[in-house]
Amino acid sequence: MTETIWLVVSLVAGTISVGVAIGLYVWVNKQDPGTEQAQKVAAWIRQGAISYLKKLYMALLLVAVVLAVIIAIVFGIQKNAVYGIEIAGAFMAGAILSAVAGYMGMTVAVAANVRSATAANKGLNPAFNVAFKAGSVMGLAMVGIAVIGMSVIYLLFRQPQIVLGFSFGASVLALLAKAGGGIYTKTADIAADLVGKVEVGIPEDDPRNPAVIADNVGDNVGDVAGMGADIFDSYVASAVAVMLLGVGMASSGESEAKYIVLPLILCTLGIVASLIGLQLVRVGKDGKPGRALNGGTVITCVLFGVMAVAVILLGGYSIGVLWATLAGLTTGVVIGFTSDFFTGDDRPPVVETARVSSSGAAITIITGFSYGLISIVPSVIGIVAATLISYYLAEASGISGVYGVGISAVGMLSVSGMIVSSDAYGPIVDNARGIAEMAGMPENVIETADILDAAGNTAKAITKGFAISAAALTVLALFVAFAGEMEDAGQVLKLSLLDPMVIAGIFLGAATPPLFSALTMLSVTRNAFDMIEEVRRQFARDPGILAGTSEPDYETCVSLAAQGALTSLIGPAFLAVLLPLIIGFLMGPETLGAFLGGAIFTGIIFALLMANAGGLWDNAKKYIESGHFGGKGSDSHKASVVGDTVGDPFKDTAGPSLNTLITVMSLVSSLFAPIIAAVSLFGK
Amino acid sequence: MTETIWLVVSLVAGTISVGVAIGLYVWVNKQDPGTEQAQKVAAWIRQGAISYLKKLYMALLLVAVVLAVIIAIVFGIQKNAVYGIEIAGAFMAGAILSAVAGYMGMTVAVAANVRSATAANKGLNPAFNVAFKAGSVMGLAMVGIAVIGMSVIYLLFRQPQIVLGFSFGASVLALLAKAGGGIYTKTADIAADLVGKVEVGIPEDDPRNPAVIADNVGDNVGDVAGMGADIFDSYVASAVAVMLLGVGMASSGESEAKYIVLPLILCTLGIVASLIGLQLVRVGKDGKPGRALNGGTVITCVLFGVMAVAVILLGGYSIGVLWATLAGLTTGVVIGFTSDFFTGDDRPPVVETARVSSSGAAITIITGFSYGLISIVPSVIGIVAATLISYYLAEASGISGVYGVGISAVGMLSVSGMIVSSDAYGPIVDNARGIAEMAGMPENVIETADILDAAGNTAKAITKGFAISAAALTVLALFVAFAGEMEDAGQVLKLSLLDPMVIAGIFLGAATPPLFSALTMLSVTRNAFDMIEEVRRQFARDPGILAGTSEPDYETCVSLAAQGALTSLIGPAFLAVLLPLIIGFLMGPETLGAFLGGAIFTGIIFALLMANAGGLWDNAKKYIESGHFGGKGSDSHKASVVGDTVGDPFKDTAGPSLNTLITVMSLVSSLFAPIIAAVSLFGK
């Protein structure tokens, strides 16, 4: 009974969140869209972004329908036709609702960029306001839609396994959006830089460069749609893992659903905290937008913590749940802020990498890569600490330790509404700066846009650390949930490290994230080459382009990037969805479990390495550009540009996609666990 | 009885091997040492190398004495004083005998370089002969001394645990030699290149460069002494792991030592096969030294295989042992040759990386790094296949599967005599080329030296693949032996992936190899900066150096590199020896086991990545230098030089040291297992 009330409350909170998102959406679109020239540039970006999203969603629809049919048939045979259709329907709902959230976030982002640039004429605060409110659309739409989806499916079917289907759908979309967007954005970025800055010597965001619109589109499809889908994916997956683990946990006299519904309750509290926190984000008189964003995050976390304490204690939950929630929340914030140590503007690793750049690009690479390797250690210690604290404090208070680990992931992700809002702000102001440049807006606008942009970079670095840690705890919970699903299906997994099939599974799993990273990065360079060829062809065909008298053909570059990114997804998507099934069917449930474990361990390690090394190189370049160690044009600067270019696919393509990879692999294994267990039992 | 005869046979074979090594040593030293100028250059290199070795061995002595005293006290208390002294003595013997083998190999290498260059005047064959015979000194001395040491200790004490002490001693020396040599060689290489080629524009190996002698010394201390110590370490560790696993395996009616002594028997057969194989290495009329080296390896493997079949079948061993031996041997050869696919001169990954270099250094780095990531996959599949085949075929024939995995490592490493000989040949001919250049020898000598050098590079790449795979199987066997030691001490390890302490252990272990790599690589760049400063100072103080009228001060650079390398060893050595003990004592045996597992998995993955990416960049540069894609001096070439410089510490410092890291961590854990088990039981 109480649980049903909470489910309705979740539905209401989710609906309010989506309502506020729609309100902000309308508000942003009402703002001054600026000069004709600015609107023209913005229209190119908008059309490019929407045309890419349409292609992506068509590809998704194809993949999703095929997978849904397979799911319906397989589960129809295994259980019954209705159950098969229910799971397949939940899967489609997950994919489609995640796409809707992404679409809302993207369309408002490409409307807000030009409006934020225009507002910058009036000062920092109005410009910040437009960009941040647009970012909030993404954050609020995402958490609202996710909570509505999960609540409705659970209210209808009362089975966590069907919510697992929803999560898998969201995850498949996230994989395509994140990896595809990552490939798209860096293809365009690298091509625009290499042919523009290096070959013909025109500045960044120069409208004469045919690849410049594709580059700006890339910021949106990679950072807004991609990152949003990634967090949506972790957000839902962590809640589902806990729902699965919560089955049968209630003691006698308690409602059966008590522990199943708890993650939805925490998500609801997180939505309320985010709604309040977002209202309190204000740039103070000193004009520091970075501080405003961080302040909003801290306030949201505190609010959420206070509400969680009240609800958990009043709701009669074990105290261990509270410790787990707070451990996750604290770890998320701490890891986010410490990842700032390795990539922050004027921190020792960045300054040291900038300093050694005077000896050439090779030293820049070796030094940045080494700090990236070191940066793995504190985050891993944080993840280990959160795991052990939440596990043992849950056990000490008499509930399942693994449930505690899952709750810590939910605790961390519950404030996603706020985190995603800050993160989506970044690419919007980045685009605003680009539009200001291309539309020839006055110098003070560009300066304001620069200040807004710098704040966005810090938020972005924190979000990445947060996303990786949250994914780590989520997949650990999913991993145990997978073992639980196998047990329910009659296969008790021992997963002993001394078993050769387990060693084999771990090794094969551990090799998968590096392979996945390599495939996405090679796609970036291959597609960038195609785009460079196209740009060279345009310059050769019409000298008026460089002279500034005729307009380049932005369209071809935009569709080259889109086509290349989508084609390149085939290999990585195959790895993510099919490889676990192949391992499971051929080598059995034990090896599959070990395979997941191996993929999780190296997935997290490579994700941290790539995200942090990439962020560090980026900021080392910016540090030099701000006048240190010779400044722009010096040999140090040239070396740091090489570092930045290497770091681009590290931090924006390969690294962040790894979160999604390991989540998809864990979800597909959990979903198909009954089938694999049955076939494997049959084979024995 | 039969076992004692075999132990005596091993002793005799080991002695013959060392005897032949001494004979070749004398022969090489009798060859024509060349012109006065050549002898002068060679003397600088010799003095530098020997002075570094002396410093390294003094540091080793200090570390070894401290560790020996701790071992004697700890095991004296745990068991009795005599046992403590026996283990400590075996430990010292392992460290010292490994050092003796390294010293022999090094002194003959620095005598052979100038003699090989001088012989090149007479043609390819005489030059090859000198270099290869000198390389054989290292190979034969190493396997001979290792087998003598293990046989004597086992004959005296009849306890594999004491041979484990010997192995740990060899491993500590290997760690210092490999990591120290790796830091030394790349410090000097990078400094010499950056200040010589880039800053003042003089060619490689130009005698006006004060860092040039340190660079040549580095080839010897890194590649001869370091790689030799590394393989010595794996060779002994694999035999010891099998000896530990062999305890209690004999069935009733069989001698108790039957399965304990088998690894020594296989090593003995490998020595005999290598002694014969080495005689058959001949450069044919077509003058292809690479083919001669590979031919020798294949012949040695076939000979060993035939002898192993005979001895195992006649000796009444289970047939599973035979399959395991052959699986290991085959996998070693196959992985070695396939690693050639990713790094080979004119193979697609190298050519593709060379091709994209026209778009700048960043693309070279991304592409080479991506292929390095992909190269992990086939080797991992090979390791998994060898593990599963040897395990299950051993089980199927009624013996312990894990024993089979250990035997497959021994089977792979049994031909080390031949492998190390081919490998040590490489730096000798590399040095010969350097001396020919510096001593102003005629053009035909340099051309001959180039041909010899190219063959050395392929051998080196194969050896690296071989060393990593062998280390992988060895540490897997050691890992299980560790669990066995814990079990003997009353701690049965479950090591379930579902246990949070195991997950914590794996994560912490998995973060250790990246941290270790970062520390060694940052040491390289830091030390290279010191050396660059010194070279600049010398150029500024005396303009006669660049004019060629006064001689630079090579000595200071040589001792800077040595001092820097030794100081930099402190952190990595701490990680390797103390971290497992800290984890074991604080977090218990289960977590320590998981920690080792995590370190093994990422250790192998990063070792493969770094070795192969580094080799690939090196050969992409050479491919461009041989006239492709613009050739020397083109933009492609400049980009490929950046790739090569990044690859240097990857492939010669960080990557190969990881083998030794995981071996040392596994050995120290196994050795201290009874103590950790006791203290942990006490703590419970």
JSON list of N, CA, C and O in Angstrom, two decimals, chain A residues 15-34:
[
{"chain": "A", "resi": 15, "resn": "THR", "atom": "N", "xyz": [6.41, 13.77, -13.48]},
{"chain": "A", "resi": 15, "resn": "THR", "atom": "CA", "xyz": [5.61, 14.61, -14.37]},
{"chain": "A", "resi": 15, "resn": "THR", "atom": "C", "xyz": [5.91, 16.09, -14.15]},
{"chain": "A", "resi": 15, "resn": "THR", "atom": "O", "xyz": [6.02, 16.86, -15.10]},
{"chain": "A", "resi": 16, "resn": "ILE", "atom": "N", "xyz": [6.07, 16.47, -12.87]},
{"chain": "A", "resi": 16, "resn": "ILE", "atom": "CA", "xyz": [6.41, 17.88, -12.58]},
{"chain": "A", "resi": 16, "resn": "ILE", "atom": "C", "xyz": [7.76, 18.21, -13.22]},
{"chain": "A", "resi": 16, "resn": "ILE", "atom": "O", "xyz": [7.94, 19.25, -13.85]},
{"chain": "A", "resi": 17, "resn": "SER", "atom": "N", "xyz": [8.72, 17.28, -13.08]},
{"chain": "A", "resi": 17, "resn": "SER", "atom": "CA", "xyz": [10.04, 17.51, -13.65]},
{"chain": "A", "resi": 17, "resn": "SER", "atom": "C", "xyz": [9.95, 17.73, -15.16]},
{"chain": "A", "resi": 17, "resn": "SER", "atom": "O", "xyz": [10.53, 18.68, -15.70]},
{"chain": "A", "resi": 18, "resn": "VAL", "atom": "N", "xyz": [9.19, 16.87, -15.83]},
{"chain": "A", "resi": 18, "resn": "VAL", "atom": "CA", "xyz": [9.03, 17.04, -17.27]},
{"chain": "A", "resi": 18, "resn": "VAL", "atom": "C", "xyz": [8.29, 18.34, -17.57]},
{"chain": "A", "resi": 18, "resn": "VAL", "atom": "O", "xyz": [8.63, 19.07, -18.51]},
{"chain": "A", "resi": 19, "resn": "GLY", "atom": "N", "xyz": [7.28, 18.67, -16.73]},
{"chain": "A", "resi": 19, "resn": "GLY", "atom": "CA", "xyz": [6.53, 19.91, -16.92]},
{"chain": "A", "resi": 19, "resn": "GLY", "atom": "C", "xyz": [7.44, 21.13, -16.82]},
{"chain": "A", "resi": 19, "resn": "GLY", "atom": "O", "xyz": [7.39, 22.03, -17.69]},
{"chain": "A", "resi": 20, "resn": "VAL", "atom": "N", "xyz": [8.27, 21.15, -15.79]},
{"chain": "A", "resi": 20, "resn": "VAL", "atom": "CA", "xyz": [9.20, 22.29, -15.65]},
{"chain": "A", "resi": 20, "resn": "VAL", "atom": "C", "xyz": [10.13, 22.34, -16.85]},
{"chain": "A", "resi": 20, "resn": "VAL", "atom": "O", "xyz": [10.44, 23.42, -17.39]},
{"chain": "A", "resi": 21, "resn": "ALA", "atom": "N", "xyz": [10.59, 21.16, -17.29]},
{"chain": "A", "resi": 21, "resn": "ALA", "atom": "CA", "xyz": [11.48, 21.12, -18.46]},
{"chain": "A", "resi": 21, "resn": "ALA", "atom": "C", "xyz": [10.79, 21.74, -19.66]},
{"chain": "A", "resi": 21, "resn": "ALA", "atom": "O", "xyz": [11.38, 22.55, -20.39]},
{"chain": "A", "resi": 22, "resn": "ILE", "atom": "N", "xyz": [9.50, 21.39, -19.87]},
{"chain": "A", "resi": 22, "resn": "ILE", "atom": "CA", "xyz": [8.77, 21.95, -21.02]},
{"chain": "A", "resi": 22, "resn": "ILE", "atom": "C", "xyz": [8.61, 23.46, -20.86]},
{"chain": "A", "resi": 22, "resn": "ILE", "atom": "O", "xyz": [8.79, 24.23, -21.82]},
{"chain": "A", "resi": 23, "resn": "GLY", "atom": "N", "xyz": [8.31, 23.91, -19.62]},
{"chain": "A", "resi": 23, "resn": "GLY", "atom": "CA", "xyz": [8.20, 25.34, -19.36]},
{"chain": "A", "resi": 23, "resn": "GLY", "atom": "C", "xyz": [9.49, 26.08, -19.71]},
{"chain": "A", "resi": 23, "resn": "GLY", "atom": "O", "xyz": [9.48, 27.12, -20.40]},
{"chain": "A", "resi": 24, "resn": "LEU", "atom": "N", "xyz": [10.63, 25.52, -19.28]},
{"chain": "A", "resi": 24, "resn": "LEU", "atom": "CA", "xyz": [11.91, 26.16, -19.58]},
{"chain": "A", "resi": 24, "resn": "LEU", "atom": "C", "xyz": [12.19, 26.14, -21.08]},
{"chain": "A", "resi": 24, "resn": "LEU", "atom": "O", "xyz": [12.75, 27.08, -21.65]},
{"chain": "A", "resi": 25, "resn": "TYR", "atom": "N", "xyz": [11.77, 25.05, -21.70]},
{"chain": "A", "resi": 25, "resn": "TYR", "atom": "CA", "xyz": [11.93, 24.90, -23.15]},
{"chain": "A", "resi": 25, "resn": "TYR", "atom": "C", "xyz": [11.25, 26.04, -23.88]},
{"chain": "A", "resi": 25, "resn": "TYR", "atom": "O", "xyz": [11.82, 26.70, -24.75]},
{"chain": "A", "resi": 26, "resn": "VAL", "atom": "N", "xyz": [9.99, 26.28, -23.46]},
{"chain": "A", "resi": 26, "resn": "VAL", "atom": "CA", "xyz": [9.21, 27.36, -24.09]},
{"chain": "A", "resi": 26, "resn": "VAL", "atom": "C", "xyz": [9.86, 28.72, -23.80]},
{"chain": "A", "resi": 26, "resn": "VAL", "atom": "O", "xyz": [10.03, 29.55, -24.70]},
{"chain": "A", "resi": 27, "resn": "TRP", "atom": "N", "xyz": [10.30, 28.90, -22.53]},
{"chain": "A", "resi": 27, "resn": "TRP", "atom": "CA", "xyz": [10.92, 30.17, -22.13]},
{"chain": "A", "resi": 27, "resn": "TRP", "atom": "C", "xyz": [12.16, 30.45, -22.98]},
{"chain": "A", "resi": 27, "resn": "TRP", "atom": "O", "xyz": [12.35, 31.55, -23.50]},
{"chain": "A", "resi": 28, "resn": "VAL", "atom": "N", "xyz": [13.01, 29.43, -23.14]},
{"chain": "A", "resi": 28, "resn": "VAL", "atom": "CA", "xyz": [14.25, 29.62, -23.90]},
{"chain": "A", "resi": 28, "resn": "VAL", "atom": "C", "xyz": [13.91, 30.02, -25.34]},
{"chain": "A", "resi": 28, "resn": "VAL", "atom": "O", "xyz": [14.50, 30.95, -25.89]},
{"chain": "A", "resi": 29, "resn": "ASN", "atom": "N", "xyz": [12.92, 29.35, -25.92]},
{"chain": "A", "resi": 29, "resn": "ASN", "atom": "CA", "xyz": [12.59, 29.64, -27.31]},
{"chain": "A", "resi": 29, "resn": "ASN", "atom": "C", "xyz": [12.00, 31.03, -27.50]},
{"chain": "A", "resi": 29, "resn": "ASN", "atom": "O", "xyz": [11.97, 31.53, -28.62]},
{"chain": "A", "resi": 30, "resn": "LYS", "atom": "N", "xyz": [11.52, 31.61, -26.39]},
{"chain": "A", "resi": 30, "resn": "LYS", "atom": "CA", "xyz": [10.95, 32.97, -26.49]},
{"chain": "A", "resi": 30, "resn": "LYS", "atom": "C", "xyz": [12.03, 34.04, -26.44]},
{"chain": "A", "resi": 30, "resn": "LYS", "atom": "O", "xyz": [11.75, 35.22, -26.68]},
{"chain": "A", "resi": 31, "resn": "GLN", "atom": "N", "xyz": [13.25, 33.69, -26.05]},
{"chain": "A", "resi": 31, "resn": "GLN", "atom": "CA", "xyz": [14.30, 34.70, -25.93]},
{"chain": "A", "resi": 31, "resn": "GLN", "atom": "C", "xyz": [14.71, 35.21, -27.31]},
{"chain": "A", "resi": 31, "resn": "GLN", "atom": "O", "xyz": [14.45, 34.56, -28.34]},
{"chain": "A", "resi": 32, "resn": "ASP", "atom": "N", "xyz": [15.35, 36.37, -27.27]},
{"chain": "A", "resi": 32, "resn": "ASP", "atom": "CA", "xyz": [15.76, 37.05, -28.51]},
{"chain": "A", "resi": 32, "resn": "ASP", "atom": "C", "xyz": [16.72, 36.16, -29.32]},
{"chain": "A", "resi": 32, "resn": "ASP", "atom": "O", "xyz": [17.80, 35.83, -28.84]},
{"chain": "A", "resi": 33, "resn": "PRO", "atom": "N", "xyz": [16.34, 35.77, -30.55]},
{"chain": "A", "resi": 33, "resn": "PRO", "atom": "CA", "xyz": [17.21, 34.91, -31.34]},
{"chain": "A", "resi": 33, "resn": "PRO", "atom": "C", "xyz": [18.33, 35.66, -32.05]},
{"chain": "A", "resi": 33, "resn": "PRO", "atom": "O", "xyz": [19.09, 35.05, -32.81]},
{"chain": "A", "resi": 34, "resn": "GLY", "atom": "N", "xyz": [18.43, 36.99, -31.83]},
{"chain": "A", "resi": 34, "resn": "GLY", "atom": "CA", "xyz": [19.60, 37.73, -32.32]},
{"chain": "A", "resi": 34, "resn": "GLY", "atom": "C", "xyz": [19.52, 38.18, -33.76]},
{"chain": "A", "resi": 34, "resn": "GLY", "atom": "O", "xyz": [18.46, 38.12, -34.40]}
]
